[in-house]
Tab-separated table of C-alpha atoms in Angstrom:
chain	number	residue	atom	x	y	z
W	1059	ALA	CA	-23.667	-31.407	-10.855
W	1060	GLU	CA	-25.688	-29.962	-13.745
W	1061	THR	CA	-24.224	-26.512	-13.051
W	1062	CYS	CA	-20.704	-27.925	-13.136
W	1063	MET	CA	-21.283	-29.769	-16.409
W	1064	LYS	CA	-22.869	-26.704	-18.026
W	1065	MET	CA	-19.911	-24.507	-17.060
W	1066	LEU	CA	-17.440	-27.088	-18.352
W	1067	GLU	CA	-19.323	-27.195	-21.659
W	1068	ASP	CA	-19.072	-23.400	-21.869
W	1069	VAL	CA	-15.333	-23.506	-21.161
W	1070	GLU	CA	-14.813	-26.169	-23.832
W	1071	GLN	CA	-16.662	-24.057	-26.382
W	1072	GLU	CA	-15.219	-20.664	-25.470
W	1073	GLY	CA	-11.695	-21.696	-24.455
W	1074	ALA	CA	-11.600	-19.032	-21.745
W	1075	LEU	CA	-12.565	-18.610	-18.092
W	1076	SER	CA	-14.074	-15.660	-16.258
W	1077	GLN	CA	-13.239	-15.089	-12.601
W	1078	TYR	CA	-16.820	-16.037	-11.691
W	1079	GLN	CA	-16.462	-19.356	-13.532
W	1080	ILE	CA	-13.150	-20.037	-11.805
W	1081	GLN	CA	-14.641	-19.446	-8.353
W	1082	ALA	CA	-17.855	-21.377	-9.077
W	1083	LEU	CA	-16.055	-24.372	-10.583
W	1084	SER	CA	-13.606	-24.427	-7.692
W	1085	MET	CA	-16.510	-24.720	-5.259
W	1086	GLU	CA	-18.135	-27.455	-7.381
W	1087	PHE	CA	-14.969	-29.541	-7.407
W	1088	ARG	CA	-14.672	-29.272	-3.636
W	1089	THR	CA	-18.257	-30.260	-2.855
W	1090	LEU	CA	-19.458	-32.753	-5.495
W	1091	ASP	CA	-18.991	-36.526	-5.320
W	1092	PRO	CA	-15.397	-37.359	-6.392
W	1093	LYS	CA	-16.610	-40.335	-8.452
W	1094	LEU	CA	-18.947	-38.056	-10.395
W	1095	LEU	CA	-16.161	-35.550	-11.003
W	1096	ALA	CA	-13.719	-38.228	-12.133
W	1097	SER	CA	-16.306	-39.501	-14.624
W	1098	LEU	CA	-16.734	-36.123	-16.353
W	1099	PRO	CA	-15.878	-36.139	-20.073
W	1100	ARG	CA	-12.119	-36.088	-20.438
W	1101	SER	CA	-12.296	-33.571	-23.274
W	1102	GLN	CA	-14.028	-31.082	-20.969
W	1103	LEU	CA	-11.491	-31.625	-18.191
W	1104	GLN	CA	-8.611	-31.152	-20.609
W	1105	ALA	CA	-10.221	-27.976	-21.988
W	1106	LEU	CA	-10.499	-26.670	-18.431
W	1107	VAL	CA	-6.834	-27.410	-17.726
W	1108	GLN	CA	-5.757	-25.761	-20.977
W	1109	SER	CA	-7.768	-22.641	-20.085
W	1110	LEU	CA	-6.161	-22.488	-16.639
W	1111	GLU	CA	-2.575	-22.988	-17.788
W	1112	PRO	CA	-1.872	-19.416	-19.025
W	1113	LEU	CA	-3.493	-17.962	-15.896
W	1114	LEU	CA	-0.837	-19.590	-13.708
W	1115	LYS	CA	2.090	-17.908	-15.433
W	1116	LEU	CA	3.674	-15.300	-13.168
W	1117	THR	CA	3.251	-11.961	-14.930
W	1118	THR	CA	5.568	-8.971	-14.591
W	1119	SER	CA	3.042	-7.031	-12.504
W	1120	ALA	CA	2.459	-10.015	-10.226
W	1121	SER	CA	6.173	-10.628	-9.707
W	1122	GLY	CA	7.020	-6.946	-9.279
W	1123	ARG	CA	10.143	-7.176	-11.453
W	1124	LYS	CA	9.721	-3.747	-13.018
W	1125	ASN	CA	8.704	-1.860	-9.894
W	1126	GLY	CA	10.621	-0.049	-7.207
W	1127	ALA	CA	10.438	-0.968	-3.548
W	1128	ALA	CA	7.677	1.426	-2.494
W	1129	GLY	CA	4.164	0.193	-3.001
W	1130	THR	CA	5.117	-2.894	-4.969
W	1131	SER	CA	3.868	-5.372	-2.346
W	1132	LYS	CA	0.262	-4.217	-2.681
W	1133	LEU	CA	0.567	-4.216	-6.474
W	1134	ARG	CA	1.841	-7.795	-6.470
W	1135	LEU	CA	-0.990	-8.931	-4.206
W	1136	ASP	CA	-3.648	-7.231	-6.353
W	1137	ALA	CA	-2.189	-8.523	-9.643
W	1138	SER	CA	-2.054	-12.116	-8.426
W	1139	GLU	CA	-5.642	-12.406	-7.179
W	1140	GLN	CA	-6.950	-14.249	-10.247
W	1141	MET	CA	-3.799	-16.368	-10.384
W	1142	LEU	CA	-4.488	-17.669	-6.886
W	1143	GLU	CA	-8.077	-18.442	-7.886
W	1144	ALA	CA	-6.789	-20.345	-10.936
W	1145	ALA	CA	-4.247	-22.262	-8.839
W	1146	LEU	CA	-6.945	-23.200	-6.325
W	1147	LEU	CA	-9.251	-24.484	-9.081
W	1148	TYR	CA	-6.495	-26.511	-10.744
W	1149	LEU	CA	-5.452	-28.113	-7.454
W	1150	ASN	CA	-9.094	-28.820	-6.608
W	1151	VAL	CA	-9.366	-30.633	-9.948
W	1152	VAL	CA	-6.110	-32.567	-9.861
W	1153	THR	CA	-6.566	-33.766	-6.241
W	1154	VAL	CA	-9.946	-35.401	-6.926
W	1155	PRO	CA	-9.469	-39.154	-6.261
W	1156	GLU	CA	-9.320	-41.274	-9.432
W	1157	MET	CA	-8.971	-38.220	-11.646
W	1158	PRO	CA	-7.347	-39.224	-14.993
W	1159	ARG	CA	-3.588	-38.831	-14.787
W	1160	GLN	CA	-3.582	-36.859	-18.039
W	1161	ILE	CA	-5.042	-33.960	-16.052
W	1162	PHE	CA	-1.870	-33.767	-13.961
W	1163	VAL	CA	0.590	-31.376	-15.619
W	1164	GLU	CA	3.960	-31.011	-13.883
W	1165	GLU	CA	4.568	-27.533	-15.335
W	1166	MET	CA	1.259	-26.273	-13.916
W	1167	VAL	CA	2.041	-27.657	-10.480
W	1168	GLU	CA	5.455	-25.986	-10.647
W	1169	ASP	CA	3.814	-22.705	-11.702
W	1170	ALA	CA	1.412	-22.987	-8.759
W	1171	LEU	CA	4.294	-23.583	-6.326
W	1172	THR	CA	6.217	-20.615	-7.767
W	1173	LEU	CA	3.135	-18.435	-7.342
W	1174	CYS	CA	2.651	-19.556	-3.724
W	1175	LYS	CA	6.312	-18.947	-2.940
W	1176	GLN	CA	6.129	-15.435	-4.393
W	1177	GLN	CA	2.896	-14.641	-2.545
W	1178	LEU	CA	4.297	-15.873	0.762
W	1179	SER	CA	7.396	-13.724	0.244
W	1180	THR	CA	5.260	-10.683	-0.595
W	1181	LEU	CA	3.099	-11.087	2.509
W	1182	SER	CA	6.247	-11.342	4.623
W	1183	GLU	CA	7.530	-8.137	3.015
W	1184	VAL	CA	4.230	-6.452	3.858
W	1185	VAL	CA	4.497	-7.148	7.587
W	1186	ASP	CA	8.184	-6.201	7.632
W	1187	THR	CA	7.578	-2.852	5.887
W	1188	PRO	CA	6.376	0.078	8.032
W	1189	SER	CA	3.202	1.615	6.613
W	1190	GLY	CA	4.185	5.114	7.749
W	1191	PRO	CA	5.474	7.100	10.739
W	1192	ALA	CA	4.968	5.459	14.110
W	1193	THR	CA	1.778	6.587	15.850
W	1194	PRO	CA	-0.244	5.206	18.770
W	1195	ALA	CA	-2.634	3.658	16.220
W	1196	THR	CA	0.099	1.938	14.221
W	1197	SER	CA	1.727	0.796	17.432
W	1198	ARG	CA	-1.511	-0.911	18.435
W	1199	ARG	CA	-1.600	-2.689	15.051
W	1200	SER	CA	1.981	-3.894	15.475
W	1201	SER	CA	2.458	-7.578	16.301
W	1202	GLY	CA	4.847	-6.681	19.112
W	1203	ASN	CA	8.064	-7.762	17.390
W	1204	GLY	CA	8.470	-4.804	15.040
W	1205	ARG	CA	6.269	-6.349	12.346
W	1206	ARG	CA	3.046	-4.588	11.493
W	1207	ALA	CA	-0.264	-6.442	11.417
W	1208	LEU	CA	-1.871	-7.258	8.080
W	1209	SER	CA	-4.769	-5.113	6.896
W	1210	GLY	CA	-8.192	-6.598	6.194
W	1211	SER	CA	-7.540	-7.025	2.459
W	1212	GLU	CA	-4.090	-8.492	3.149
W	1213	LEU	CA	-5.580	-10.970	5.634
W	1214	SER	CA	-8.157	-11.954	3.008
W	1215	HIS	CA	-5.344	-12.546	0.522
W	1216	ALA	CA	-3.426	-14.618	3.087
W	1217	GLY	CA	-6.578	-16.665	3.644
W	1218	LYS	CA	-6.868	-17.373	-0.075
W	1219	LEU	CA	-3.231	-18.424	-0.204
W	1220	ALA	CA	-3.896	-20.776	2.724
W	1221	LEU	CA	-6.784	-22.350	0.765
W	1222	VAL	CA	-4.405	-23.054	-2.127
W	1223	LEU	CA	-1.780	-24.561	0.173
W	1224	GLU	CA	-4.426	-26.719	1.885
W	1225	ARG	CA	-4.799	-28.718	-1.340
W	1226	LEU	CA	-1.119	-29.691	-1.398
W	1227	PRO	CA	-1.128	-32.465	1.265
W	1228	ASP	CA	-3.653	-34.349	-0.903
W	1229	LEU	CA	-1.395	-33.830	-3.915
W	1230	VAL	CA	1.528	-35.250	-1.917
W	1231	SER	CA	-0.588	-38.233	-0.835
W	1232	ALA	CA	-1.412	-38.977	-4.487
W	1233	ARG	CA	2.320	-39.717	-4.939
W	1234	CYS	CA	2.452	-38.146	-8.394
W	1235	LEU	CA	5.189	-35.583	-7.687
W	1236	ASN	CA	8.752	-36.025	-8.877
W	1237	ASP	CA	11.765	-35.367	-6.632
W	1238	SER	CA	12.253	-31.832	-7.949
W	1239	LEU	CA	8.669	-30.839	-7.115
W	1240	ILE	CA	8.918	-32.473	-3.684
W	1241	LEU	CA	12.056	-30.466	-2.886
W	1242	GLN	CA	10.416	-27.233	-4.068
W	1243	LEU	CA	7.323	-28.011	-2.032
W	1244	GLY	CA	9.389	-28.828	1.042
W	1245	HIS	CA	11.234	-25.507	0.813
W	1246	LEU	CA	7.967	-23.594	0.359
W	1247	SER	CA	6.377	-25.394	3.312
W	1248	LEU	CA	9.318	-24.741	5.632
W	1249	ASN	CA	9.121	-21.037	4.792
W	1250	ALA	CA	5.400	-21.086	5.528
W	1251	ALA	CA	5.748	-23.027	8.779
W	1252	PHE	CA	8.542	-20.849	10.173
W	1253	GLY	CA	8.007	-17.465	8.533
W	1254	ALA	CA	4.402	-16.972	7.431
W	1255	PRO	CA	2.693	-13.890	8.909
W	1256	THR	CA	-0.514	-15.735	9.887
W	1257	LEU	CA	-1.118	-18.845	11.985
W	1258	PRO	CA	-3.300	-20.603	9.331
W	1259	LEU	CA	-0.438	-20.336	6.825
W	1260	GLN	CA	2.007	-21.686	9.404
W	1261	VAL	CA	-0.285	-24.614	10.208
W	1262	VAL	CA	-0.863	-25.588	6.581
W	1263	GLY	CA	2.897	-25.395	6.010
W	1264	MET	CA	3.319	-27.920	8.813
W	1265	GLU	CA	0.606	-30.151	7.328
W	1266	ILE	CA	2.394	-30.247	3.976
W	1267	LEU	CA	5.717	-31.059	5.652
W	1268	LEU	CA	4.078	-33.880	7.576
W	1269	ALA	CA	2.552	-35.271	4.365
W	1270	ILE	CA	5.972	-35.255	2.687
W	1271	PHE	CA	7.558	-36.874	5.758
W	1272	VAL	CA	4.945	-39.660	5.771
W	1273	GLU	CA	4.710	-40.338	2.022
W	1274	TYR	CA	8.304	-39.819	0.910
W	1275	ALA	CA	10.646	-41.461	3.416
W	1276	VAL	CA	13.597	-40.851	1.088
W	1277	HIS	CA	13.239	-37.101	1.677
W	1278	ARG	CA	13.026	-37.247	5.485
W	1279	ALA	CA	16.719	-36.573	6.097
W	1280	THR	CA	16.642	-33.534	3.802
W	1281	LEU	CA	13.546	-32.139	5.519
W	1282	LEU	CA	15.045	-32.568	8.968
W	1283	ALA	CA	18.354	-30.989	7.916
W	1284	GLU	CA	16.612	-27.947	6.410
W	1285	MET	CA	14.376	-27.636	9.462
W	1286	LEU	CA	17.419	-27.609	11.754
W	1287	ASP	CA	19.154	-25.051	9.519
W	1288	LEU	CA	16.159	-22.725	9.750
W	1289	ARG	CA	16.120	-23.106	13.516
W	1290	LEU	CA	19.842	-22.303	13.825
W	1291	GLN	CA	19.653	-19.332	11.460
W	1292	ILE	CA	17.650	-17.491	14.104
W	1293	ALA	CA	20.576	-16.308	16.204
W	1294	ASP	CA	18.709	-14.460	18.954
W	1295	ALA	CA	17.575	-16.878	21.672
W	1296	ALA	CA	14.382	-14.949	22.412
W	1297	ALA	CA	13.435	-14.874	18.732
W	1298	ARG	CA	14.354	-18.537	18.360
W	1299	GLU	CA	11.878	-19.386	21.102
W	1300	GLY	CA	9.161	-18.023	18.850
W	1301	ARG	CA	5.465	-17.761	19.521
W	1302	ARG	CA	4.119	-20.685	21.491
W	1303	ALA	CA	1.053	-21.120	19.309
W	1304	PHE	CA	0.559	-24.892	19.609
W	1305	ALA	CA	-1.144	-26.489	22.609
W	1306	LEU	CA	-0.377	-29.874	24.184
W	1307	PRO	CA	-3.049	-32.020	25.885
W	1308	ASP	CA	-1.821	-30.920	29.338
W	1309	GLY	CA	-2.313	-27.250	28.454
W	1310	ALA	CA	1.362	-26.464	27.894
W	1311	ARG	CA	2.188	-24.544	24.731
W	1312	ILE	CA	5.071	-25.123	22.351
W	1313	GLN	CA	6.466	-23.334	19.294
W	1314	THR	CA	6.683	-24.427	15.682
W	1315	PHE	CA	9.957	-26.376	15.771
W	1316	SER	CA	8.868	-28.503	18.749
W	1317	ALA	CA	5.395	-29.086	17.290
W	1318	LEU	CA	6.844	-30.285	13.980
W	1319	ALA	CA	9.340	-32.542	15.719
W	1320	LEU	CA	6.537	-34.169	17.722
W	1321	LEU	CA	4.430	-34.687	14.596
W	1322	PHE	CA	7.340	-36.315	12.800
W	1323	ILE	CA	8.104	-38.620	15.737
W	1324	GLN	CA	4.454	-39.654	16.148
W	1325	ASN	CA	4.149	-40.510	12.454
W	1326	ALA	CA	7.491	-42.321	12.245
W	1327	ALA	CA	6.785	-44.639	15.187
W	1328	VAL	CA	5.209	-48.045	14.590
W	1329	LEU	CA	3.295	-49.634	17.465
W	1330	PRO	CA	4.151	-53.273	18.352
W	1331	GLY	CA	1.900	-55.730	16.512
W	1332	LEU	CA	0.978	-53.239	13.772
W	1333	ARG	CA	3.904	-53.907	11.460
W	1334	SER	CA	2.810	-55.256	8.091
């Protein structure tokens, strides 16, 4: 706790954050007592948020707007590393229970969602782009469906993106998002659940969708319609079957669409005698 308070004092005085401070503060906000964190001086929390805000803006190098097709995916991943760290810290702060509502800034949440959407798209481009001529080695690294496997650094980046997305179900549960942010989040989560190149990203996409389904009943019909559209857009029956990555209690395995449908049904049902 003393380390956290000292770093926040430094941020308030300097008005800037180093990458070390971002990573260290992010860990502090995930491990310390939420009541202690919520009781931190509001001026220090606001100074932290103000220091993070410019770091969440998608820069030209991170978005790849001025680059050609070749090599831009790696550039976008490298340029966005600190942005992901900043997004993770901000979401760790804003999802602390009983955190002052002044710390919640809609524009920063929207910037974080835009960043996550761009990063997910870039990672998908990476696995869809051949890294060079086909060789026995590259064939072994292929996922078997024409998509190449992620490299070690790309997997690390995907893991960091998953950490950011893992904070979003708590943000949904706080019920502080407006309809526009919920719709953006739902679209991002569907893309993660059905198109992310790693299983952890797919799973966290499903967790966010489930949180939206549970907390925002008014958006259930939209979620279900978009989920069905994604399913039907995959024309090839074999591709539509997808990877059966999710296990049932009896040992059978099902794919993403079926797993999500089961989760939605289980959380929509009300057992007799439990109605309030």
